[in-house]
XYZ file of C-alpha atoms in Angstrom:
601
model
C 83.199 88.852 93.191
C 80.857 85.932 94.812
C 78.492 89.051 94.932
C 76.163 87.447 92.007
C 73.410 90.150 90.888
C 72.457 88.941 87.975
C 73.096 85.991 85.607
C 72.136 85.125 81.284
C 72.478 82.354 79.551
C 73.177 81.728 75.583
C 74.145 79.004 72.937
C 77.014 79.400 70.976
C 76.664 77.955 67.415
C 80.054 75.937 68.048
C 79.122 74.861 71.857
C 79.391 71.421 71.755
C 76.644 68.598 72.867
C 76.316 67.333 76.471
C 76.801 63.275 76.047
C 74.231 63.265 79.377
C 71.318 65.292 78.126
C 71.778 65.413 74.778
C 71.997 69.192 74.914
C 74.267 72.176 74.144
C 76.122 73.298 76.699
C 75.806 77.081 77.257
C 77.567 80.352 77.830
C 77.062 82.088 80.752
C 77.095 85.868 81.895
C 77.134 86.854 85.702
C 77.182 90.221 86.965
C 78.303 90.649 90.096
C 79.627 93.903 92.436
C 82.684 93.817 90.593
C 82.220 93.758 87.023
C 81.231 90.880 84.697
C 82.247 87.194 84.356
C 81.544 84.690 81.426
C 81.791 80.786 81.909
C 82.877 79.569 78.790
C 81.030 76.346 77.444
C 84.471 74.577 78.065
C 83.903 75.734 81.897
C 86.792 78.358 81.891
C 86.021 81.818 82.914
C 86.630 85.294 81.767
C 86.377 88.450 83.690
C 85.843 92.164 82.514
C 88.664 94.561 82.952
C 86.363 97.007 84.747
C 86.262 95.906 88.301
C 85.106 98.679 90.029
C 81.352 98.820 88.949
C 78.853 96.489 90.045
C 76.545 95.426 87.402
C 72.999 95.214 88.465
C 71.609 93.461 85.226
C 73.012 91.084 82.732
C 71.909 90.119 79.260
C 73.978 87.815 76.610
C 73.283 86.680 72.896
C 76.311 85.104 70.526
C 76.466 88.405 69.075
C 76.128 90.954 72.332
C 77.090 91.358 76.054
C 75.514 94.307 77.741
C 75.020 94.830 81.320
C 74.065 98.135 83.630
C 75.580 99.451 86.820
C 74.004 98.150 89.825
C 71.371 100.772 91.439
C 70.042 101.421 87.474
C 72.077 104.114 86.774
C 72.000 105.582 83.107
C 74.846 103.576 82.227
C 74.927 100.688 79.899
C 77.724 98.746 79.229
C 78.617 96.255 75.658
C 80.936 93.912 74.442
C 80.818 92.484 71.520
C 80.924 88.108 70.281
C 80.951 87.412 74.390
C 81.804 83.768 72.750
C 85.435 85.170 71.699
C 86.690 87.579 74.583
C 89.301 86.824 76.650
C 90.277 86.956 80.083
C 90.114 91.523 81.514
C 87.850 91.880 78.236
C 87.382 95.448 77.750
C 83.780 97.096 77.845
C 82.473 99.704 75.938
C 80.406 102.129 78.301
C 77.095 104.649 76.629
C 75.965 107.102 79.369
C 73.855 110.286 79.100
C 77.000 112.579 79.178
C 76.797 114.558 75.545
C 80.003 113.108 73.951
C 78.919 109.276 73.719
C 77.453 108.452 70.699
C 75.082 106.760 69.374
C 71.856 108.385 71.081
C 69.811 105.957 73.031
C 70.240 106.693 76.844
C 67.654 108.465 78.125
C 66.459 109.085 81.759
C 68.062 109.045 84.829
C 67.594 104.999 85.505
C 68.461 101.737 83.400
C 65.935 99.327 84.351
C 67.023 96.541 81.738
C 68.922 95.967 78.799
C 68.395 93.500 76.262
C 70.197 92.275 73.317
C 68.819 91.040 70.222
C 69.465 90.391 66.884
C 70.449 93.678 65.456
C 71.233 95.452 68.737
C 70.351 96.548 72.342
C 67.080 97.714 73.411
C 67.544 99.683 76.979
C 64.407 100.380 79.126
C 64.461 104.269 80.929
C 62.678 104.036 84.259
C 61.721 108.022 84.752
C 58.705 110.285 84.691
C 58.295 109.743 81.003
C 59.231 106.158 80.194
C 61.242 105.292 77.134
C 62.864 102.645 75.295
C 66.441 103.353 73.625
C 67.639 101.006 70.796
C 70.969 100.519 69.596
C 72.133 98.790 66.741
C 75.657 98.611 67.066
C 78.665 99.468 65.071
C 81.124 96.427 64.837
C 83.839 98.098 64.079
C 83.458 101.691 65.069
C 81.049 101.664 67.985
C 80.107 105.806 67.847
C 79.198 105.300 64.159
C 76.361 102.767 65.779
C 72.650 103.922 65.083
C 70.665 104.819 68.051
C 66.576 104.976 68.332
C 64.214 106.911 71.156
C 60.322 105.276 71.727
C 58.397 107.232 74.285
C 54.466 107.646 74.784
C 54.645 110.721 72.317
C 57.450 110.352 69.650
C 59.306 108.205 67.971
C 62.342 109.524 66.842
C 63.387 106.995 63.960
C 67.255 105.839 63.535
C 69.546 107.918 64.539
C 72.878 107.991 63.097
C 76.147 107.861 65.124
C 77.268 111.514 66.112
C 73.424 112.958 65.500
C 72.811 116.897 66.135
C 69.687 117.223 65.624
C 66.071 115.096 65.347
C 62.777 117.411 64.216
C 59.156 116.566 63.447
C 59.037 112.810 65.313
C 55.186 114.207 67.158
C 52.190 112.049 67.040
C 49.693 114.717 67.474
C 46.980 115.735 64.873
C 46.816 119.599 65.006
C 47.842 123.527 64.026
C 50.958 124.971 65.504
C 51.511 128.427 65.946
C 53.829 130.540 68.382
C 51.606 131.500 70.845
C 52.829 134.114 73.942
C 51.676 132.360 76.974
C 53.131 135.241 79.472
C 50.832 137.738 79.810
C 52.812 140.342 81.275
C 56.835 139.836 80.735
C 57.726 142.974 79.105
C 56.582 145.807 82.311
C 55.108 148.329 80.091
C 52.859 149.558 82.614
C 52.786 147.366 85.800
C 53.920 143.883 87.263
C 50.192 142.454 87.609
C 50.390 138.757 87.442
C 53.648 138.833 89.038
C 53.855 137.648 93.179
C 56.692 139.844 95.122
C 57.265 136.900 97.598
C 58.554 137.667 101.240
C 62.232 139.018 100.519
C 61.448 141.557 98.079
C 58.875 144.139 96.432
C 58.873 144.708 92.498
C 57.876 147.485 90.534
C 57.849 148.329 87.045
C 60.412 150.898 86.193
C 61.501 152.105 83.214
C 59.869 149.158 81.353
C 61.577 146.887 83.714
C 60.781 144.451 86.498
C 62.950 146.217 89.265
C 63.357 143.392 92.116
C 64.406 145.425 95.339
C 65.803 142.909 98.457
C 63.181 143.903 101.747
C 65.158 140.310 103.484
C 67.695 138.187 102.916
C 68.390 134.453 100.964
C 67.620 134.564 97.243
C 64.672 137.782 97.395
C 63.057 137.515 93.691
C 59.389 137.773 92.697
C 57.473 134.838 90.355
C 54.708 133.976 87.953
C 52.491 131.252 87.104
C 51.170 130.357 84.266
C 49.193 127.271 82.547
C 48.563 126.265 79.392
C 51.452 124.093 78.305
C 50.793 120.765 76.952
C 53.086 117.696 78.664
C 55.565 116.619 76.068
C 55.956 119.902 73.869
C 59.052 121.530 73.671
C 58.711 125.458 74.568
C 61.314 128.340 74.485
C 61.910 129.962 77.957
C 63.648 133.769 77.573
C 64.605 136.850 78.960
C 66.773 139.326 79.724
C 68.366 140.383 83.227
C 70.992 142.723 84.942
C 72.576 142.087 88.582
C 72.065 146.246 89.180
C 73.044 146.443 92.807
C 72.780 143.372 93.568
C 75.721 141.812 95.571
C 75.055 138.151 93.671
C 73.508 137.518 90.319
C 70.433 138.318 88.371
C 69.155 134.560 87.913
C 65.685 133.477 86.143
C 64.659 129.831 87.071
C 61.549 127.974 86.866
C 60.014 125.695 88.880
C 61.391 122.276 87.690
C 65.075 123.268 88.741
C 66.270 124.429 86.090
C 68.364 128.080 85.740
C 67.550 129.725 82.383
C 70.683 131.824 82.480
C 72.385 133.761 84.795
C 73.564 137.549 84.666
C 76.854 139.203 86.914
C 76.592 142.428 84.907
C 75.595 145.142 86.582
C 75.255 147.537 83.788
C 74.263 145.782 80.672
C 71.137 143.241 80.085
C 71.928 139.848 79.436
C 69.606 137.439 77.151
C 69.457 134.371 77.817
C 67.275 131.237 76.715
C 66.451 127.472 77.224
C 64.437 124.848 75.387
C 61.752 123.410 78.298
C 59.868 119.912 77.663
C 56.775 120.255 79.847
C 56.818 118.019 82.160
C 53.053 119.479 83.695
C 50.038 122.140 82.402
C 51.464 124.396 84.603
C 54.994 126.030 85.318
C 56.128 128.985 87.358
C 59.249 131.217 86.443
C 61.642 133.286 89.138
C 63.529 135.861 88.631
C 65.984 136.239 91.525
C 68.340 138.401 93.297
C 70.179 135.762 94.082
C 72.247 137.053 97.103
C 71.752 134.993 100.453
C 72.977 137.512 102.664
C 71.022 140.559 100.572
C 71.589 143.923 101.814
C 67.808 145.482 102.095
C 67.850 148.260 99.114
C 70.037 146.653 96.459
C 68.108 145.625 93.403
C 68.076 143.851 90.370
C 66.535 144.189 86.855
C 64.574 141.511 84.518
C 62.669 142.280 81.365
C 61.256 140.090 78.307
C 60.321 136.965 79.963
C 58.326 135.167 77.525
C 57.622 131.471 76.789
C 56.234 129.900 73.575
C 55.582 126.480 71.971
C 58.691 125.601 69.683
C 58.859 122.464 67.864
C 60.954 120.186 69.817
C 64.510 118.694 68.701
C 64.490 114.684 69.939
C 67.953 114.288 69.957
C 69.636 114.289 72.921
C 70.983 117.939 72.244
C 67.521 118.256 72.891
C 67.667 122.400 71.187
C 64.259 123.185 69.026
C 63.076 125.486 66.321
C 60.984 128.649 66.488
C 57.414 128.306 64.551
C 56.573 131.305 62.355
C 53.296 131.922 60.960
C 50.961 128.414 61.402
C 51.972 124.875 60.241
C 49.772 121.511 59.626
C 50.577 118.686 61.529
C 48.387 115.456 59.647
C 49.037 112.156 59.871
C 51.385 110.678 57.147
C 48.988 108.122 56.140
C 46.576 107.714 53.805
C 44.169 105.384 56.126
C 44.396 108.277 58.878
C 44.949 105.728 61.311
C 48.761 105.884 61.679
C 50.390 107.421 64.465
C 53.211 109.374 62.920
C 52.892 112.534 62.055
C 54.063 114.952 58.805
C 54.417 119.052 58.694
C 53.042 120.782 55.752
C 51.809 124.231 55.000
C 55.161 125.891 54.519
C 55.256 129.046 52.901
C 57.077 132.742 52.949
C 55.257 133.068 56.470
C 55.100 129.839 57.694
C 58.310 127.758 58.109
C 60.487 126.803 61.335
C 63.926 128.554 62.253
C 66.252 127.294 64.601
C 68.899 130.104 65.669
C 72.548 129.908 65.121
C 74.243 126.830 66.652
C 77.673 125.321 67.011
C 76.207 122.129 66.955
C 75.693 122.487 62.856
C 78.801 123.659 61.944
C 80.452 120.339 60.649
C 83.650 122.364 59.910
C 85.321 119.852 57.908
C 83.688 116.826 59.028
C 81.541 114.502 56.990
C 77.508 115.025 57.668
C 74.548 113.887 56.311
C 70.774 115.588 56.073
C 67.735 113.285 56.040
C 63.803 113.305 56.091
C 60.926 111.689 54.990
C 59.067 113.826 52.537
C 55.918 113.627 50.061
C 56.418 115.338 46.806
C 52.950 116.369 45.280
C 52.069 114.549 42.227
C 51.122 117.744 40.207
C 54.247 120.453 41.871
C 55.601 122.704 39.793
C 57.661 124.546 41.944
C 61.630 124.174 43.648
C 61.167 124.148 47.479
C 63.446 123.267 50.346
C 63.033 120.604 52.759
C 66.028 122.124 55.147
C 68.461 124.534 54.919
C 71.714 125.922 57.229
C 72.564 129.353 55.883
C 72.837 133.074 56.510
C 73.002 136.463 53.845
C 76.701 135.374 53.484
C 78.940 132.540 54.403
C 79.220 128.739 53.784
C 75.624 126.654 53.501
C 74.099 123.449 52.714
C 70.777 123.224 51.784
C 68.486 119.906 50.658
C 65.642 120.471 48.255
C 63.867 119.632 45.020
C 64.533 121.698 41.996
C 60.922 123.047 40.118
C 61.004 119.453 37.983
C 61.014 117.810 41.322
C 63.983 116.353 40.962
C 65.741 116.055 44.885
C 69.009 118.479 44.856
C 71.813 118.855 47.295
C 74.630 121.495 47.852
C 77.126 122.734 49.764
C 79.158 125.875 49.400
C 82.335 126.640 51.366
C 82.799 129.922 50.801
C 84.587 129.350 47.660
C 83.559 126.148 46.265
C 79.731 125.486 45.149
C 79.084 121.446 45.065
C 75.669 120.443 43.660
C 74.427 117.305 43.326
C 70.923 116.830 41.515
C 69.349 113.394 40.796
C 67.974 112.572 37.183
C 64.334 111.255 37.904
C 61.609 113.135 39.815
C 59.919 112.149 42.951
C 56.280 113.949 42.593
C 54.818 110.682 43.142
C 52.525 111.772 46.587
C 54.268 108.936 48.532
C 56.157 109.298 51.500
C 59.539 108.442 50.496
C 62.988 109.051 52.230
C 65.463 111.743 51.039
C 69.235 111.811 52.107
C 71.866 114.127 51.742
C 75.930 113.155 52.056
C 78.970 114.794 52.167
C 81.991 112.207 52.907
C 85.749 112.987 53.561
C 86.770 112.321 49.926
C 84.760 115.463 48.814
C 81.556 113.797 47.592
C 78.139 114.921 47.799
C 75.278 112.203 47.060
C 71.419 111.959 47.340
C 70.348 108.577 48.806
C 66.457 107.686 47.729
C 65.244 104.896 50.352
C 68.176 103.893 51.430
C 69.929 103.527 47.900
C 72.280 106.315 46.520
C 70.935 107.557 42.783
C 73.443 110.465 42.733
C 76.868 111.647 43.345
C 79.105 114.420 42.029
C 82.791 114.633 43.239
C 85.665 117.041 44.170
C 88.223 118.133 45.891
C 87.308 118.315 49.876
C 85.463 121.266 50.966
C 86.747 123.869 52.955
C 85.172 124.173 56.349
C 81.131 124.740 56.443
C 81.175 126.607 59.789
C 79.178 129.767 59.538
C 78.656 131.608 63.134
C 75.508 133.695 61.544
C 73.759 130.569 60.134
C 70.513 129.361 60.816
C 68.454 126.123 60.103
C 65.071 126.783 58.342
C 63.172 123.933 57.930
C 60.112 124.410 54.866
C 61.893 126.724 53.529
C 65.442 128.221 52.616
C 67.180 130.725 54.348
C 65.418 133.586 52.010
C 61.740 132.383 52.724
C 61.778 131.930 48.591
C 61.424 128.192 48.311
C 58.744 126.606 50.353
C 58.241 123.482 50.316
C 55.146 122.392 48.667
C 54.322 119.128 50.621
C 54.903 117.543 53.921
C 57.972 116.931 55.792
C 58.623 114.171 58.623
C 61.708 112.547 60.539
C 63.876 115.741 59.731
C 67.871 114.967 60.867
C 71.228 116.248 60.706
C 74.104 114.294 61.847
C 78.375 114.352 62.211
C 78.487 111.153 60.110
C 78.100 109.394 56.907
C 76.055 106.419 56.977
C 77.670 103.129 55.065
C 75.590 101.912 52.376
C 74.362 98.694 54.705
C 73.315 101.561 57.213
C 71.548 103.417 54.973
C 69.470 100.338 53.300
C 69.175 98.974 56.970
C 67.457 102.433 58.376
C 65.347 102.917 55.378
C 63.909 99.162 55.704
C 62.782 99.974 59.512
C 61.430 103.452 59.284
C 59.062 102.675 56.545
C 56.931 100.601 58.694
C 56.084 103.917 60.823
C 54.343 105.254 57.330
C 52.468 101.952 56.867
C 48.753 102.465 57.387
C 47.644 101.129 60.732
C 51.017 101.622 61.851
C 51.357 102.090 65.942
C 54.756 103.690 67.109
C 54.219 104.854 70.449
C 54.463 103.146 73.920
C 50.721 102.859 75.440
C 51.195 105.493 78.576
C 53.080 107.526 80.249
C 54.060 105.171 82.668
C 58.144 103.903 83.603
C 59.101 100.763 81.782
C 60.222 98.346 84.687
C 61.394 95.519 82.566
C 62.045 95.049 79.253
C 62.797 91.883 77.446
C 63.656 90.055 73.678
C 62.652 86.749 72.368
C 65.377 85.695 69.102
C 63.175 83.388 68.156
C 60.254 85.787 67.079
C 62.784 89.024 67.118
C 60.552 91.019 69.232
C 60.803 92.886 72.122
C 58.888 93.541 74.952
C 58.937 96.885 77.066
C 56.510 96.827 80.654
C 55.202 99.379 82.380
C 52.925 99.227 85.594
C 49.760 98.438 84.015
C 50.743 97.604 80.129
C 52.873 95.088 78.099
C 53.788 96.153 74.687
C 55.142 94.088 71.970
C 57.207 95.458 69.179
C 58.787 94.404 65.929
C 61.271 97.288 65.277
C 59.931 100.551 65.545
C 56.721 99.334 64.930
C 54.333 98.068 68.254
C 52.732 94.969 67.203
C 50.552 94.328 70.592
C 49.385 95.592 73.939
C 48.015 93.597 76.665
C 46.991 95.452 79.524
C 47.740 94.171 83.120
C 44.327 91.582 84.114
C 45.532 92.434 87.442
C 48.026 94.456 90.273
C 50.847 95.683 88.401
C 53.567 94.462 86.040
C 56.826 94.193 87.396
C 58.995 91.862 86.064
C 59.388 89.932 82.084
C 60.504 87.167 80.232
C 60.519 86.164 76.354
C 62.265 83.325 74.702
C 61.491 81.004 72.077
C 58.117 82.317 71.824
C 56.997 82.396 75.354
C 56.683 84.640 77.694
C 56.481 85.096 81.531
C 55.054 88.407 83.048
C 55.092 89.049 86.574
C 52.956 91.274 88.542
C 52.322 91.991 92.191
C 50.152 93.646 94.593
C 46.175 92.548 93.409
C 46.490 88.888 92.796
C 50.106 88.673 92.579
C 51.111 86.145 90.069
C 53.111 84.981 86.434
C 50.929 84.937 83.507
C 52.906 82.621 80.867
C 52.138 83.038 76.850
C 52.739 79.704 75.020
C 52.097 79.473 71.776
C 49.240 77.226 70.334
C 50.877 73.542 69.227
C 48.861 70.864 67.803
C 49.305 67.560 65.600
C 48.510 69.325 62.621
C 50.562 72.268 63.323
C 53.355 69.552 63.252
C 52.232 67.820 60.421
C 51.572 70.797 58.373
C 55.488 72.166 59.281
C 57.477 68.909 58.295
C 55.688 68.517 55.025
């Protein structure tokens, strides 16, 4: 298409030398309103096979090609060496829909992706801004390793087809399980609870009884405060359609249903995993008829919402807090912003409920976390276990000589793997578990495997009753006696370049003075890399933020108007803002003589 919405620019290492300016000639990416295009340095062109989407940003490196849909939609699309493709290259697309792999789309809107060194940093323009990285797997792109930076986690790398990602927070505090409805269970009256227009409510029976008086959805509600933006909370209940021509549905105010009930005789429970989005939220429970014949009624009971530790994958499920837990920064200094969970014990642990996401059947899957070992423990604990009173489990731990142990049991088979030195040293270090395809189990310390045992392939490891306790194992026997951060389960084995690579980034996040948040709340409207200093550069309206991994290096707030628009290469960088003395402030770095001097000798 002439359509041109966007257009990058790279060298090639074998682009040759233009006899007029003495300059290699470069590779060039154009997305237009019907695909992508690359002019070759020899001045032929190559066009993507996908021809019906209109790319709204480009971005090209010699390793990387990666592009959005035009309009920003959550949609980014990659090739890979854009120097070697030929003519209807293929693209590979990541969206938000649950079976692409690795995790790093988040938000409704693509502002900008960016390709650097190791991989593809995408900007999420949406209430909560984020930044998604992907490093990306060559040769099996699902396997790639995904990463999720907002104003109040960091989620670390996570691994190709990744289940589940706990204790990321950033907040110094206690967390209990707190009841923040005051009135969900009816004992004795509905106080706290508005009828609205279409209906009256009573409590009956220990029930909220919602009886239509109009038509068009007639269903009473309750507001509450007390939430904390960012914190993942549990939303249940239980409800029966009774007479009610439609369903028994319980909503809340953001749009989403909690569950939904067509039984008329039996109550239904139902639940949902809410990330407050305000202080504030308000809960419905509806008769949700729109032509409701005045009488018929419907039945709710159990509507309750408390603060559960929030899963930052994007299955986006959480974990129940019993008893109280210590969140303290992982740091010595106390001036990191990462945070670890200690305090587990018989009463105090986290338990998520039974899940089909965990059961990895026959699948490979690997358990990590970051962990500090007291130096003087005496006593086996568990950093995370799946199990149930019966069934197939696997568990990660440290035996009571703190040595780090792993197992997995089928039903029949019992695999252990134990390593032979102990990790007491009260140091955040990184422990992995790893079953692979060829029946092995291994421990990986930091990103470098120091035990394995071997055996026949497991039978399957589903187990419909199982749950994950985290701090503790499934009997609330073994608690763990030290902190726990970074907690994840994923669907695949990491290669031993992954592992090293992971390891290498994350423990920057631990490093005292270490900053791994973005600096507000704000959407990131641009984002930008420079390969010559391999950082990158997320924007939001009134900050810039510079970043070398998962680690932010700088902030510069906006001197005036608002940021909208950024450029870094070769150690400059252009930022654009409008409104209040609209203008580009450029960034060069400092160059003198003796700079010069000092370099070439």
């Amino acid at each position: 298409s002439r359509s041109t919405n966007a257009i990058s620019m790279t060298v090639l290492l074998d682009a040759p030398v233009d006899p007029v300016t003495g300059l290699q000639v470069p590779t060039i990416a154009v997305g237009t309103s019907a695909g992508a295009s690359i002019i070759k340095h020899d001045g032929t062109v190559v066009s993507s096979s996908v021809t019906s989407v209109g790319m709204g940003s480009i971005n090209i490196s010699p390793k990387f090609l990666s592009m959005n849909k035009l309009g920003g939609f959550a949609t980014v699309y990659v090739a890979q060496n854009p120097g070697s493709l030929g003519a209807s290259f293929a693209l590979v697309s990541y969206d938000q829909a649950v079976a692409n792999n690795p995790d790093f789309i988040r938000g409704a809107t693509t502002v900008m992706s960016g390709v650097g060194r190791s991989g593809i940093y995408r900007g999420s323009y949406n209430l909560l801004g984020s930044v998604g990285i992907l490093k990306n797997n060559e040769g099996t792109p699902p396997k790639g390793i995904g990463a999720i930076v907002t104003n109040t986690y960091n989620t670390g790398h996570l691994l190709g087809d990744i289940r589940r990602a706990y204790l990321a927070d950033s907040v110094v505090e206690s967390v209990t399980s707190t009841e923040l409805i005051a009135n969900g269970t009816f004992t004795t009256d509905t106080s706290g609870w508005s009828a609205g227009a279409a209906a009256s409510i009573a409590a009956v029976s220990g029930e909220l009884q919602v009886t239509a008086t109009g038509a068009f959805f007639p269903g009473p509600t309750y507001t509450f405060s007390g939430l904390i933006v960012g914190k993942a909370y549990l939303l249940s209940g239980t409800a029966r359609r009774g007479t009610c021509g439609g369903n028994a549905v319980i909503r809340h105010n953001d749009g989403y249903v909690m569950f939904v009930n067509n039984s008329t005789t039996s109550n239904v429970s139902g639940s949902m995993v809410y990330v407050a989005t305000a202080t504030s939220l308000t809960i419905a429970c509806l008769n949700y008829n729109a032509t409701a014949t005045i009488g018929e009624t419907a039945y709710f009971d159990n509507i309750s919402c408390k603060e559960w530790v929030a899963d930052r994958s994007y299955k986006a499920k959480g974990s129940q807090i019993f008893g109280s837990l210590t969140k303290a920064l992982s740091s010595p200094s106390a001036s990191n912003q990462l945070v670890a969970y200690s305090g587990f014990s018989a009463s105090n642990y986290l338990q998520e409920p039974y899940s089909s996401d965990l059961d990895f059947g026959l699948s490979e899957w690997n358990v990590s976390a970051w962990v500090n070992i007291p130096t003087g423990n005496a006593a086996a604990g568990t950093i995370a276990e799946r199990n149930y009173s019966s069934g197939a489990y696997f568990a990660l731990g440290i035996d009571a000589s703190n040595h780090l142990t792993a197992t997995a049991y089928d039903g029949t088979t019992t695999r252990t793997v134990t390593t032979s030195a102990a990790y007491n040293t009260g140091t955040m270090l990184k422990a992995r578990a790893v079953y692979r395809l060829d029946g092995s189990l291994s421990i990986m310390v930091n990103g470098v495997q120091v035990a394995v045992t071997y055996g026949n392939p497991l039978l399957t490891l589903n187990n419909s009753n199982a749950v994950l306790t985290i701090g503790n194992n499934y009997a609330l026997t073994a608690p763990f006696p030290g902190s726990i951060a970074l907690l994840k389960l994923s669907a695949t084995a990491p290669t031993p370049d992954q592992s090293v690579w992971m390891y290498e980034q994350e423990k920057h996040l631990f490093r005292d003075g270490a900053n791994c948040l973005l600096p507000d709340s704000g959407s990131i409207v641009d984002l930008t890399y420079d390969e010559v200093t391999d950082k990158w550069v997320a924007v939001s309206a009134t900050n810039e933020s510079d970043w070398t991994g998962l680690v932010r290096t700088n902030v510069i707030a906006v001197p005036a108007g608002s940021n909208i628009k950024a450029a870094a290469s070769s150690g400059i960088k252009l930022n654009a803002r409008s409104t209040t003395s609209p203008g580009v402030d450029v960034t060069i770095p400092a160059r003198n003589l003796w700079e010069e001097l000092v370099k070439r000798a």
